[in-house]
Backbone as numpy.savetxt, mean C-alpha at the origin, in Angstrom:
# Nx Ny Nz CAx CAy CAz Cx Cy Cz
50.14 24.51 -5.61 49.90 25.68 -4.76 48.44 26.11 -4.91
47.80 26.39 -3.76 46.40 26.79 -3.79 46.25 28.21 -4.28
45.01 28.59 -4.59 44.74 29.94 -5.08 45.08 30.98 -4.02
44.81 30.69 -2.76 45.12 31.63 -1.68 46.62 31.88 -1.56
47.38 30.78 -1.68 48.85 30.90 -1.59 49.39 31.72 -2.74
48.84 31.46 -3.93 49.29 32.22 -5.11 48.99 33.71 -4.94
47.78 34.00 -4.37 47.41 35.40 -4.17 48.34 36.09 -3.17
48.71 35.38 -2.11 49.64 35.95 -1.12 51.00 36.23 -1.74
51.47 35.27 -2.55 52.76 35.46 -3.23 52.72 36.66 -4.16
51.57 36.79 -4.86 51.41 37.93 -5.77 51.43 39.25 -5.00
50.74 39.30 -3.84 50.71 40.53 -3.02 52.10 40.88 -2.50
52.86 39.87 -2.09 54.21 40.12 -1.59 55.12 40.70 -2.68
55.01 40.13 -3.87 55.82 40.64 -4.99 55.41 42.06 -5.35
54.11 42.32 -5.28 53.62 43.65 -5.63 54.09 44.68 -4.60
54.11 44.30 -3.34 54.57 45.20 -2.27 56.05 45.53 -2.43
56.84 44.52 -2.76 58.27 44.74 -2.99 58.50 45.71 -4.15
57.71 45.52 -5.21 57.86 46.41 -6.37 57.49 47.84 -6.01
56.46 48.00 -5.21 56.04 49.34 -4.79 57.11 50.01 -3.90
57.72 49.21 -3.02 58.77 49.75 -2.15 59.98 50.22 -2.96
60.35 49.43 -3.99 61.47 49.82 -4.85 61.15 51.09 -5.61
59.88 51.18 -6.07 59.49 52.38 -6.83 59.49 53.61 -5.94
59.06 53.49 -4.68 59.03 54.63 -3.77 60.43 55.10 -3.40
61.33 54.15 -3.24 62.71 54.54 -2.91 63.41 55.21 -4.08
63.08 54.87 -5.31 63.68 55.48 -6.49 63.13 56.88 -6.75
61.95 57.17 -6.32 61.34 58.49 -6.54 61.90 59.56 -5.61
62.49 59.23 -4.54 63.10 60.21 -3.64 62.18 60.61 -2.53
62.76 61.37 -1.52 61.98 61.73 -0.34 60.87 62.70 -0.64
61.06 63.50 -1.68 60.05 64.53 -1.93 58.75 63.99 -2.46
58.84 62.81 -3.00 57.62 62.24 -3.59 57.06 61.12 -2.73
57.52 61.02 -1.52 57.11 59.90 -0.66 55.63 59.92 -0.35
55.12 61.12 -0.03 53.71 61.21 0.36 52.79 60.87 -0.80
53.14 61.39 -1.97 52.29 61.10 -3.13 52.30 59.61 -3.46
53.53 59.00 -3.35 53.63 57.57 -3.66 52.83 56.75 -2.67
52.96 57.18 -1.42 52.24 56.43 -0.38 50.74 56.50 -0.59
50.27 57.71 -0.91 48.83 57.85 -1.12 48.37 57.07 -2.34
49.23 57.10 -3.42 48.85 56.33 -4.61 48.89 54.85 -4.35
49.90 54.43 -3.50 49.99 53.00 -3.16 48.76 52.54 -2.41
48.29 53.41 -1.53 47.08 53.06 -0.78 45.91 52.88 -1.72
45.84 53.79 -2.70 44.74 53.72 -3.65 44.79 52.45 -4.49
46.01 51.93 -4.72 46.15 50.72 -5.55 45.95 49.46 -4.71
46.52 49.46 -3.53 46.50 48.24 -2.71 45.10 47.94 -2.18
44.34 48.97 -1.84 43.03 48.76 -1.24 42.10 47.95 -2.14
41.99 48.27 -3.46 41.14 47.42 -4.32 41.64 46.00 -4.41
42.97 45.81 -4.38 43.51 44.46 -4.46 43.14 43.64 -3.23
43.20 44.31 -2.09 42.79 43.61 -0.87 41.32 43.21 -0.93
40.52 44.16 -1.44 39.08 43.82 -1.59 38.89 42.66 -2.55
39.69 42.66 -3.62 39.60 41.57 -4.58 40.03 40.26 -3.95
41.08 40.32 -3.14 41.55 39.11 -2.44 40.48 38.57 -1.51
39.83 39.48 -0.76 38.76 39.05 0.14 37.60 38.43 -0.64
37.28 39.06 -1.77 36.19 38.54 -2.60 36.52 37.17 -3.13
37.78 36.98 -3.57 38.17 35.68 -4.08 38.13 34.63 -2.98
38.62 35.01 -1.79 38.58 34.07 -0.66 37.15 33.69 -0.31
36.24 34.67 -0.35 34.83 34.40 -0.06 34.24 33.46 -1.10
34.64 33.67 -2.38 34.12 32.79 -3.44 34.62 31.37 -3.26
35.91 31.26 -2.86 36.44 29.91 -2.61 35.70 29.22 -1.48
35.41 29.95 -0.43 34.65 29.37 0.68 33.25 28.96 0.23
32.66 29.81 -0.61 31.32 29.51 -1.11 31.34 28.24 -1.93
32.39 28.05 -2.75 32.50 26.83 -3.54 32.65 25.61 -2.65
33.39 25.75 -1.57 33.53 24.63 -0.63 32.18 24.27 -0.02
31.38 25.28 0.31 30.05 25.02 0.86 29.16 24.33 -0.16
29.26 24.76 -1.43 28.44 24.11 -2.47 28.85 22.66 -2.65
30.15 22.39 -2.52 30.62 21.01 -2.67 30.09 20.12 -1.57
29.77 20.70 -0.41 29.25 19.92 0.71 27.74 20.01 0.83
27.08 20.41 -0.26 25.62 20.52 -0.22 25.00 19.19 0.18
24.08 19.24 1.13 23.46 18.01 1.60 22.52 17.45 0.55
22.39 16.15 0.53 21.53 15.49 -0.46 20.08 15.85 -0.25
19.69 15.98 1.01 18.28 16.30 1.29 17.91 17.68 0.76
18.86 18.66 0.92 18.57 20.02 0.47 18.59 20.13 -1.04
19.46 19.35 -1.71 19.60 19.45 -3.16 18.55 18.67 -3.91
17.92 17.70 -3.28 16.89 16.92 -3.96 17.51 15.93 -4.93
16.81 15.67 -6.06 17.26 14.66 -7.00 18.51 15.07 -7.75
18.85 16.39 -7.76 20.05 16.87 -8.45 21.21 17.07 -7.48
21.27 16.27 -6.46 22.27 16.49 -5.42 23.69 16.28 -5.93
23.90 15.38 -6.89 25.24 15.15 -7.40 25.74 16.36 -8.18
24.84 16.99 -8.97 25.23 18.18 -9.71 25.52 19.32 -8.75
24.71 19.46 -7.69 24.94 20.52 -6.71 26.22 20.29 -5.94
26.61 19.03 -5.78 27.83 18.71 -5.05 29.05 18.76 -5.94
28.90 19.18 -7.21 30.03 19.29 -8.12 30.27 18.03 -8.89
29.32 17.04 -8.84 29.50 15.80 -9.58 29.45 16.03 -11.06
28.50 16.88 -11.51 28.39 17.26 -12.91 28.42 16.07 -13.82
29.40 16.08 -14.74 29.50 15.02 -15.73 29.92 13.71 -15.11
30.46 13.76 -13.89 30.90 12.51 -13.25 29.73 11.68 -12.78
28.54 12.30 -12.71 27.37 11.55 -12.26 27.02 10.48 -13.28
26.75 9.30 -12.79 26.44 8.18 -13.69 25.08 8.37 -14.31
24.90 7.90 -15.57 23.59 8.01 -16.21 22.54 7.26 -15.40
21.36 7.86 -15.36 20.27 7.23 -14.63 20.37 7.39 -13.14
21.19 8.39 -12.70 21.36 8.57 -11.26 20.06 8.99 -10.59
19.21 9.73 -11.33 17.93 10.14 -10.76 17.05 8.93 -10.50
17.06 7.96 -11.41 16.28 6.74 -11.20 16.81 5.97 -10.00
18.17 5.99 -9.86 18.76 5.31 -8.71 18.35 5.97 -7.41
18.30 7.32 -7.43 17.85 8.04 -6.24 16.40 7.70 -5.92
15.57 7.59 -6.98 14.16 7.25 -6.75 14.03 5.87 -6.12
14.85 4.91 -6.60 14.80 3.57 -6.03 15.26 3.59 -4.58
16.29 4.42 -4.31 16.77 4.53 -2.93 15.69 5.09 -2.02
14.94 6.10 -2.55 13.86 6.70 -1.75 12.76 5.68 -1.49
12.47 4.85 -2.54 11.42 3.86 -2.37 11.81 2.79 -1.37
13.12 2.46 -1.35 13.57 1.42 -0.44 13.85 1.94 0.97
13.61 3.23 1.17 13.82 3.79 2.50 12.87 3.13 3.50
13.30 2.93 4.72 12.45 2.26 5.72 11.17 3.03 5.99
10.08 2.29 6.13 8.78 2.91 6.40 8.69 3.33 7.86
7.85 4.30 8.10 7.61 4.72 9.47 6.81 3.66 10.20
6.79 3.76 11.51 6.07 2.77 12.32 4.58 2.79 12.01
4.02 3.99 11.84 2.59 4.08 11.54 2.28 3.49 10.18
3.18 3.69 9.18 2.96 3.13 7.85 3.01 1.62 7.90
3.96 1.07 8.67 4.04 -0.39 8.80 2.80 -0.95 9.47
2.28 -0.25 10.46 1.08 -0.70 11.15 -0.12 -0.69 10.20
-0.21 0.37 9.37 -1.33 0.43 8.42 -1.26 -0.72 7.41
-0.06 -1.00 6.90 0.10 -2.09 5.94 -0.23 -3.44 6.58
0.22 -3.62 7.81 -0.04 -4.88 8.52 -1.53 -5.05 8.78
-2.19 -3.97 9.16 -3.62 -4.02 9.44 -4.42 -4.32 8.17
-4.01 -3.70 7.06 -4.70 -3.93 5.80 -4.52 -5.37 5.34
-3.29 -5.87 5.43 -3.02 -7.25 5.02 -3.80 -8.23 5.88
-3.89 -7.94 7.19 -4.62 -8.82 8.09 -6.12 -8.81 7.79
-6.68 -7.63 7.48 -8.11 -7.54 7.21 -8.47 -8.22 5.90
-7.54 -8.31 4.96 -7.81 -8.94 3.67 -7.41 -10.41 3.64
-6.86 -10.92 4.73 -6.49 -12.34 4.77 -7.74 -13.20 4.98
-8.73 -12.65 5.64 -9.99 -13.37 5.88 -11.07 -12.73 5.02
-11.70 -13.51 4.14 -12.74 -13.00 3.26 -14.01 -13.82 3.44
-15.13 -13.14 3.44 -16.44 -13.81 3.54 -17.15 -13.70 2.21
-17.79 -14.78 1.80 -18.47 -14.82 0.51 -19.89 -15.34 0.67
-20.78 -14.80 -0.15 -22.15 -15.30 -0.20 -22.66 -15.15 -1.63
-23.47 -16.10 -2.06 -24.00 -16.11 -3.42 -25.53 -16.15 -3.40
-26.13 -15.53 -4.41 -27.57 -15.64 -4.64 -27.77 -16.45 -5.92
-28.78 -17.28 -5.91 -28.99 -18.20 -7.03 -30.42 -18.10 -7.57
-30.57 -18.48 -8.81 -31.88 -18.57 -9.45 -32.09 -20.02 -9.89
-33.36 -20.37 -10.17 -33.68 -21.74 -10.52 -33.69 -21.99 -12.02
-33.04 -23.06 -12.42 -33.02 -23.48 -13.83 -33.34 -24.97 -13.89
-33.45 -25.49 -15.11 -33.72 -26.92 -15.28 -35.19 -27.25 -15.02
-35.43 -28.51 -14.75 -36.80 -28.99 -14.56 -37.43 -28.34 -13.34
-38.51 -27.59 -13.59 -39.25 -26.89 -12.54 -38.39 -25.90 -11.74
-37.26 -25.51 -12.32 -36.40 -24.53 -11.64 -35.75 -25.08 -10.39
-35.55 -26.40 -10.35 -35.01 -27.02 -9.14 -33.49 -26.92 -9.05
-32.83 -26.71 -10.17 -31.38 -26.61 -10.16 -30.94 -25.16 -9.92
-29.78 -25.05 -9.30 -29.27 -23.72 -8.96 -28.33 -23.19 -10.04
-28.43 -21.87 -10.28 -27.50 -21.20 -11.18 -27.10 -19.87 -10.54
-25.83 -19.55 -10.61 -25.31 -18.34 -9.99 -25.91 -17.09 -10.62
-26.38 -16.19 -9.77 -26.92 -14.91 -10.24 -26.16 -13.72 -9.66
-25.62 -13.88 -8.46 -24.88 -12.79 -7.82 -23.90 -13.37 -6.82
-22.71 -12.77 -6.75 -21.71 -13.19 -5.77 -21.12 -11.94 -5.14
-20.96 -12.00 -3.81 -20.42 -10.87 -3.05 -19.33 -11.36 -2.12
-18.25 -10.58 -2.03 -17.12 -10.92 -1.15 -16.74 -9.66 -0.36
-16.60 -9.83 0.96 -16.19 -8.72 1.82 -14.98 -9.15 2.63
-14.23 -8.17 3.14 -13.07 -8.50 3.97 -13.48 -8.55 5.43
-12.49 -8.61 6.30 -12.78 -8.86 7.71 -13.49 -7.70 8.38
-13.35 -6.50 7.84 -14.03 -5.34 8.42 -15.29 -4.97 7.64
-15.71 -5.85 6.74 -16.97 -5.65 6.03 -16.90 -4.84 4.76
-15.70 -4.46 4.33 -15.58 -3.71 3.08 -15.83 -4.63 1.89
-16.59 -4.14 0.92 -16.94 -4.95 -0.25 -15.77 -4.98 -1.22
-15.27 -6.17 -1.49 -14.18 -6.34 -2.45 -14.69 -6.77 -3.81
-15.84 -7.42 -3.83 -16.43 -7.87 -5.09 -17.94 -8.03 -4.90
-18.70 -7.53 -5.84 -20.16 -7.67 -5.83 -20.62 -7.63 -7.29
-20.86 -8.81 -7.86 -21.15 -8.90 -9.29 -22.44 -9.69 -9.55
-23.24 -9.17 -10.49 -24.36 -9.93 -11.04 -23.83 -10.72 -12.23
-24.37 -11.92 -12.41 -23.86 -12.83 -13.43 -24.92 -13.09 -14.48
-24.51 -12.95 -15.73 -25.43 -13.17 -16.85 -25.84 -14.65 -16.90
-27.13 -14.94 -17.08 -27.59 -16.34 -17.07 -27.03 -17.13 -18.26
-26.64 -18.35 -17.99 -26.13 -19.23 -19.05 -27.20 -20.19 -19.56
-28.32 -20.24 -18.84 -29.44 -21.09 -19.21 -30.73 -20.29 -19.02
-31.79 -20.84 -19.52 -33.09 -20.19 -19.33 -33.48 -20.26 -17.85
-33.81 -19.11 -17.31 -34.19 -19.04 -15.90 -35.66 -19.40 -15.76
-35.93 -20.43 -14.97 -37.31 -20.87 -14.74 -37.91 -20.16 -13.54
-37.10 -19.96 -12.51 -37.58 -19.34 -11.28 -36.51 -18.37 -10.76
-36.86 -17.10 -10.72 -35.90 -16.11 -10.22 -35.82 -16.12 -8.69
-36.76 -16.75 -8.03 -36.78 -16.85 -6.57 -36.61 -15.47 -5.91
-37.27 -14.49 -6.48 -37.07 -13.10 -6.07 -37.37 -12.87 -4.59
-38.36 -13.55 -4.04 -38.73 -13.34 -2.65 -37.61 -13.71 -1.68
-36.73 -14.61 -2.14 -35.59 -15.02 -1.31 -34.28 -14.46 -1.85
-34.06 -14.64 -3.16 -32.78 -14.23 -3.75 -32.67 -12.73 -3.96
-33.80 -12.06 -4.14 -33.78 -10.64 -4.44 -33.38 -10.35 -5.89
-33.30 -11.39 -6.70 -32.87 -11.25 -8.10 -34.08 -11.03 -9.00
-33.96 -10.06 -9.90 -34.98 -9.76 -10.91 -34.37 -9.87 -12.29
-35.17 -10.05 -13.31 -34.62 -10.25 -14.67 -33.65 -9.16 -15.08
-33.98 -7.91 -14.78 -33.10 -6.81 -15.22 -31.76 -6.81 -14.49
-31.70 -7.47 -13.33 -30.44 -7.49 -12.57 -29.37 -8.30 -13.30
-29.78 -9.42 -13.86 -28.78 -10.31 -14.47 -28.77 -10.24 -15.99
-29.72 -9.52 -16.58 -29.75 -9.41 -18.04 -28.48 -8.77 -18.56
-27.97 -7.78 -17.83 -26.74 -7.09 -18.23 -25.57 -7.45 -17.32
-25.66 -8.63 -16.71 -24.59 -9.06 -15.82 -23.33 -9.44 -16.58
-22.30 -9.78 -15.85 -21.03 -10.17 -16.47 -21.03 -11.67 -16.77
-20.15 -12.05 -17.68 -20.05 -13.46 -18.06 -19.60 -14.30 -16.87
-20.11 -15.49 -16.79 -19.82 -16.38 -15.68 -18.31 -16.64 -15.57
-17.67 -16.94 -16.70 -16.24 -17.27 -16.66 -15.42 -16.11 -16.13
-15.79 -14.89 -16.48 -15.06 -13.71 -16.01 -15.19 -13.56 -14.49
-16.43 -13.69 -14.01 -16.66 -13.57 -12.57 -15.99 -14.71 -11.81
-16.08 -15.89 -12.35 -15.46 -17.05 -11.71 -13.95 -16.85 -11.57
-13.33 -16.34 -12.61 -11.89 -16.10 -12.57 -11.52 -15.03 -11.53
-12.33 -13.99 -11.41 -12.08 -12.94 -10.42 -12.19 -13.51 -9.00
-13.18 -14.36 -8.79 -13.36 -14.96 -7.46 -12.18 -15.85 -7.11
-11.73 -16.67 -8.05 -10.61 -17.57 -7.80 -9.36 -16.78 -7.42
-9.07 -15.71 -8.16 -7.90 -14.90 -7.86 -8.00 -14.22 -6.50
-9.19 -13.78 -6.18 -9.39 -13.07 -4.91 -9.27 -14.00 -3.71
-9.72 -15.24 -3.87 -9.72 -16.18 -2.74 -8.40 -16.93 -2.59
-7.54 -16.85 -3.58 -6.30 -17.62 -3.54 -5.46 -17.25 -2.32
-5.13 -18.27 -1.52 -4.30 -18.07 -0.35 -4.99 -17.38 0.82
-6.31 -17.23 0.75 -7.05 -16.55 1.82 -7.88 -17.56 2.64
-8.28 -17.11 3.82 -9.21 -17.88 4.64 -10.62 -17.48 4.22
-11.42 -18.45 3.80 -12.76 -18.18 3.31 -13.79 -18.43 4.41
-14.59 -17.40 4.69 -15.64 -17.46 5.71 -16.99 -17.38 5.02
-17.98 -18.10 5.54 -19.32 -18.04 4.98 -20.25 -19.01 5.66
-21.46 -19.06 5.16 -22.47 -19.97 5.73 -22.93 -20.92 4.63
-22.80 -22.23 4.90 -23.14 -23.25 3.89 -22.33 -23.00 2.61
-21.05 -22.89 2.78 -20.17 -22.55 1.66 -20.12 -23.64 0.59
-20.48 -24.84 0.95 -20.50 -25.91 -0.05 -21.40 -25.57 -1.23
-22.55 -24.95 -0.94 -23.47 -24.56 -2.01 -22.89 -23.44 -2.87
-22.24 -22.48 -2.23 -21.67 -21.36 -2.97 -20.53 -21.81 -3.87
-19.66 -22.65 -3.35 -18.55 -23.14 -4.15 -19.03 -24.01 -5.31
-20.09 -24.78 -5.06 -20.62 -25.66 -6.11 -21.22 -24.85 -7.26
-21.97 -23.79 -6.94 -22.60 -23.00 -7.97 -21.57 -22.17 -8.75
-20.41 -21.93 -8.12 -19.31 -21.25 -8.80 -18.40 -22.22 -9.55
-18.59 -23.50 -9.30 -17.77 -24.56 -9.91 -16.29 -24.37 -9.58
-16.00 -24.08 -8.32 -14.61 -23.93 -7.88 -14.42 -24.70 -6.58
-13.17 -24.88 -6.20 -12.82 -25.53 -4.94 -11.94 -24.59 -4.12
-11.92 -24.88 -2.82 -11.07 -24.11 -1.91 -10.53 -25.08 -0.87
-9.25 -24.94 -0.48 -8.67 -25.87 0.51 -9.53 -25.97 1.77
-9.76 -27.19 2.20 -10.65 -27.41 3.34 -10.13 -26.72 4.60
-8.80 -26.73 4.79 -8.24 -26.13 6.02 -8.31 -24.60 5.99
-8.66 -24.03 4.84 -8.80 -22.57 4.75 -10.27 -22.14 4.72
-11.17 -23.01 5.13 -12.59 -22.69 5.14 -13.10 -22.58 6.57
-13.89 -21.51 6.83 -14.54 -21.33 8.13 -16.04 -21.19 7.85
-16.73 -22.31 7.93 -18.16 -22.36 7.61 -18.97 -22.28 8.90
-19.74 -21.21 9.04 -20.51 -21.02 10.27 -21.61 -22.05 10.46
-21.97 -22.76 9.40 -23.01 -23.79 9.53 -22.42 -25.12 9.97
-21.07 -25.21 10.05 -20.43 -26.48 10.36 -19.52 -26.40 11.59
-19.49 -25.28 12.26 -18.68 -25.15 13.46 -19.45 -25.77 14.62
-19.03 -26.95 15.03 -19.81 -27.77 15.96 -20.10 -27.10 17.31
-19.14 -26.49 17.97 -19.46 -25.85 19.25 -20.57 -24.80 19.13
-20.57 -24.07 18.03 -21.59 -23.05 17.83 -22.94 -23.69 17.50
-22.91 -24.73 16.67 -24.15 -25.43 16.33 -24.78 -26.08 17.55
-23.91 -26.63 18.40 -24.42 -27.27 19.61 -25.05 -26.26 20.55
-24.46 -25.09 20.62 -24.96 -24.06 21.52 -26.26 -23.43 21.01
-26.35 -23.23 19.70 -27.48 -22.49 19.13 -28.65 -23.39 18.77
-28.34 -24.55 18.19 -29.45 -25.37 17.65 -29.34 -26.84 18.02
-28.75 -27.11 19.18 -28.68 -28.48 19.69 -28.04 -29.42 18.67
-26.90 -28.97 18.10 -26.08 -29.72 17.14 -26.70 -29.86 15.76
-27.87 -29.27 15.53 -28.43 -29.25 14.18 -27.84 -28.06 13.42
-27.98 -28.08 12.11 -27.45 -26.99 11.29 -28.32 -25.76 11.46
-27.78 -24.68 12.02 -28.59 -23.48 12.23 -28.61 -22.62 10.97
-29.65 -21.84 10.84 -29.71 -20.90 9.72 -28.83 -19.69 10.03
-28.40 -18.99 8.98 -27.59 -17.79 9.17 -28.39 -16.72 9.93
-29.68 -16.67 9.66 -30.53 -15.68 10.33 -30.55 -15.93 11.84
-30.67 -17.20 12.21 -30.73 -17.53 13.63 -29.37 -17.30 14.31
-28.31 -17.68 13.63 -26.97 -17.47 14.17 -26.68 -15.99 14.39
-27.04 -15.18 13.41 -26.76 -13.74 13.49 -27.51 -13.10 14.67
-28.72 -13.51 14.87 -29.48 -12.97 16.00 -28.90 -13.42 17.33
-28.49 -14.72 17.41 -27.98 -15.26 18.66 -26.59 -14.72 19.01
-25.73 -14.58 18.02 -24.35 -14.20 18.27 -24.16 -12.69 18.23
-24.78 -12.04 17.25 -24.56 -10.60 17.04 -25.71 -9.74 17.54
-26.86 -10.36 17.79 -28.03 -9.59 18.20 -28.58 -8.74 17.07
-28.38 -9.17 15.83 -28.87 -8.43 14.67 -29.86 -9.28 13.88
-30.83 -8.61 13.30 -31.84 -9.30 12.51 -31.57 -9.07 11.03
-31.44 -10.16 10.29 -31.21 -10.07 8.85 -32.25 -10.92 8.12
-32.26 -10.80 6.81 -33.15 -11.60 5.96 -34.62 -11.45 6.37
-35.02 -10.24 6.66 -36.43 -10.00 7.00 -37.32 -10.03 5.76
-36.72 -9.89 4.61 -37.45 -9.96 3.34 -36.56 -10.64 2.33
-36.31 -9.96 1.20 -35.41 -10.49 0.19 -33.98 -10.51 0.74
-33.25 -11.57 0.39 -31.89 -11.70 0.88 -30.97 -10.75 0.10
-29.87 -10.40 0.75 -28.85 -9.56 0.14 -27.50 -10.22 0.40
-26.79 -10.58 -0.66 -25.56 -11.35 -0.50 -24.47 -10.57 0.24
-24.45 -9.26 0.09 -23.47 -8.45 0.84 -23.78 -8.49 2.33
-25.05 -8.34 2.67 -25.47 -8.37 4.07 -25.17 -9.74 4.68
-25.44 -10.80 3.93 -25.22 -12.15 4.45 -23.72 -12.43 4.64
-22.90 -11.95 3.71 -21.45 -12.14 3.84 -20.92 -11.40 5.06
-21.41 -10.19 5.28 -20.99 -9.42 6.46 -21.45 -10.09 7.74
-22.63 -10.68 7.73 -23.13 -11.37 8.92 -22.26 -12.57 9.25
-21.88 -13.34 8.23 -21.03 -14.51 8.47 -19.67 -14.09 9.01
-19.13 -13.01 8.47 -17.84 -12.53 8.96 -17.96 -12.00 10.39
-19.06 -11.35 10.69 -19.28 -10.85 12.05 -19.34 -11.99 13.05
-19.99 -13.08 12.68 -20.07 -14.25 13.57 -18.68 -14.83 13.79
-17.93 -14.97 12.71 -16.58 -15.53 12.85 -15.71 -14.63 13.73
-15.77 -13.33 13.51 -14.97 -12.41 14.31 -15.27 -12.53 15.80
-16.54 -12.77 16.11 -16.95 -12.84 17.51 -16.37 -14.09 18.20
-16.23 -15.18 17.47 -15.77 -16.44 18.09 -14.44 -16.91 17.49
-13.71 -16.02 16.81 -12.51 -16.42 16.07 -11.46 -17.08 16.95
-11.20 -16.51 18.12 -10.15 -17.05 18.98 -10.47 -18.49 19.39
-11.71 -18.74 19.83 -12.09 -20.10 20.21 -12.11 -21.04 19.01
-12.55 -20.52 17.87 -12.64 -21.33 16.66 -11.24 -21.81 16.23
-10.28 -20.93 16.23 -8.92 -21.30 15.81 -8.28 -22.26 16.81
-8.56 -22.08 18.09 -8.05 -23.03 19.09 -8.67 -24.40 18.87
-9.95 -24.42 18.56 -10.67 -25.68 18.30 -10.04 -26.41 17.12
-9.75 -25.67 16.03 -9.14 -26.29 14.85 -7.73 -26.77 15.14
-6.97 -25.99 15.89 -5.60 -26.39 16.24 -5.61 -27.67 17.07
-6.56 -27.78 17.98 -6.68 -28.98 18.81 -7.03 -30.19 17.96
-7.93 -30.01 16.99 -8.30 -31.12 16.11 -7.11 -31.56 15.26
-6.34 -30.61 14.75 -5.17 -30.97 13.95 -4.14 -31.71 14.79
-3.99 -31.28 16.03 -3.06 -31.94 16.93 -3.49 -33.39 17.22
-4.77 -33.59 17.41 -5.27 -34.95 17.66 -5.11 -35.84 16.43
-5.32 -35.28 15.25 -5.20 -36.08 14.03 -3.76 -36.48 13.77
-2.82 -35.65 14.19 -1.40 -35.98 13.99 -0.95 -37.10 14.89
-1.66 -37.33 16.00 -1.24 -38.35 16.96 -2.08 -39.62 16.86
-2.88 -39.72 15.83 -3.68 -40.95 15.62 -3.50 -41.45 14.20
């Protein structure tokens, strides 16, 4: 039996008892009994209403929405001790696994796409006999929109014979406190893994870093034949000449800057990317049929 039913039964029994008491007191005391009965019954009715309101309130609390209750929704819903341990962590995982909004998905997709293509450029100093050999002094990597992802000076591993400052822009103080070669090399390898590498004369940059990159993931602006044929009659064009012809920008007016050069190479690729990828797809198709 519910609490409401019990209360009704109690009121009915109380009314019967009051009626018996009034009949035993006689007609002369009827008015007094009636008035006293009113005084007694009225608070009970108020108590009954209050109890009914409390029961309704408890029902509302039991149906508390999860969004309104937050992480303690099970306790608010009357779960209390029945809630499993770690339920808050489970709620957090559920919130994390909630579907992303369309704008959030677009931002993630755009970021992933911009970081799939990376451009790299290195500056070198001269070591060995007469400074004829190359040694890495600085490496810069940018993403497809030109944001710098890595720009490190590298501590010399050999005696520097020629800093080539007029071209490289490197001075003794730049690399004296640079990072160890192995550390920088490892960062570059991790950053380039699984990415499309863009640059100009990338063979030199990869050689000075002592690393390799899959040939099909390389976009070298000095080796793209349609562009070379258009700009320099199939000869290898300089990055400076390509940048002026394709982008209308002048670079390398003095000392070179590896960040600027990496951005220039990426800008060139972006301008002809659609044709470049079609060209590569056509070449792969021809190689599969021969």
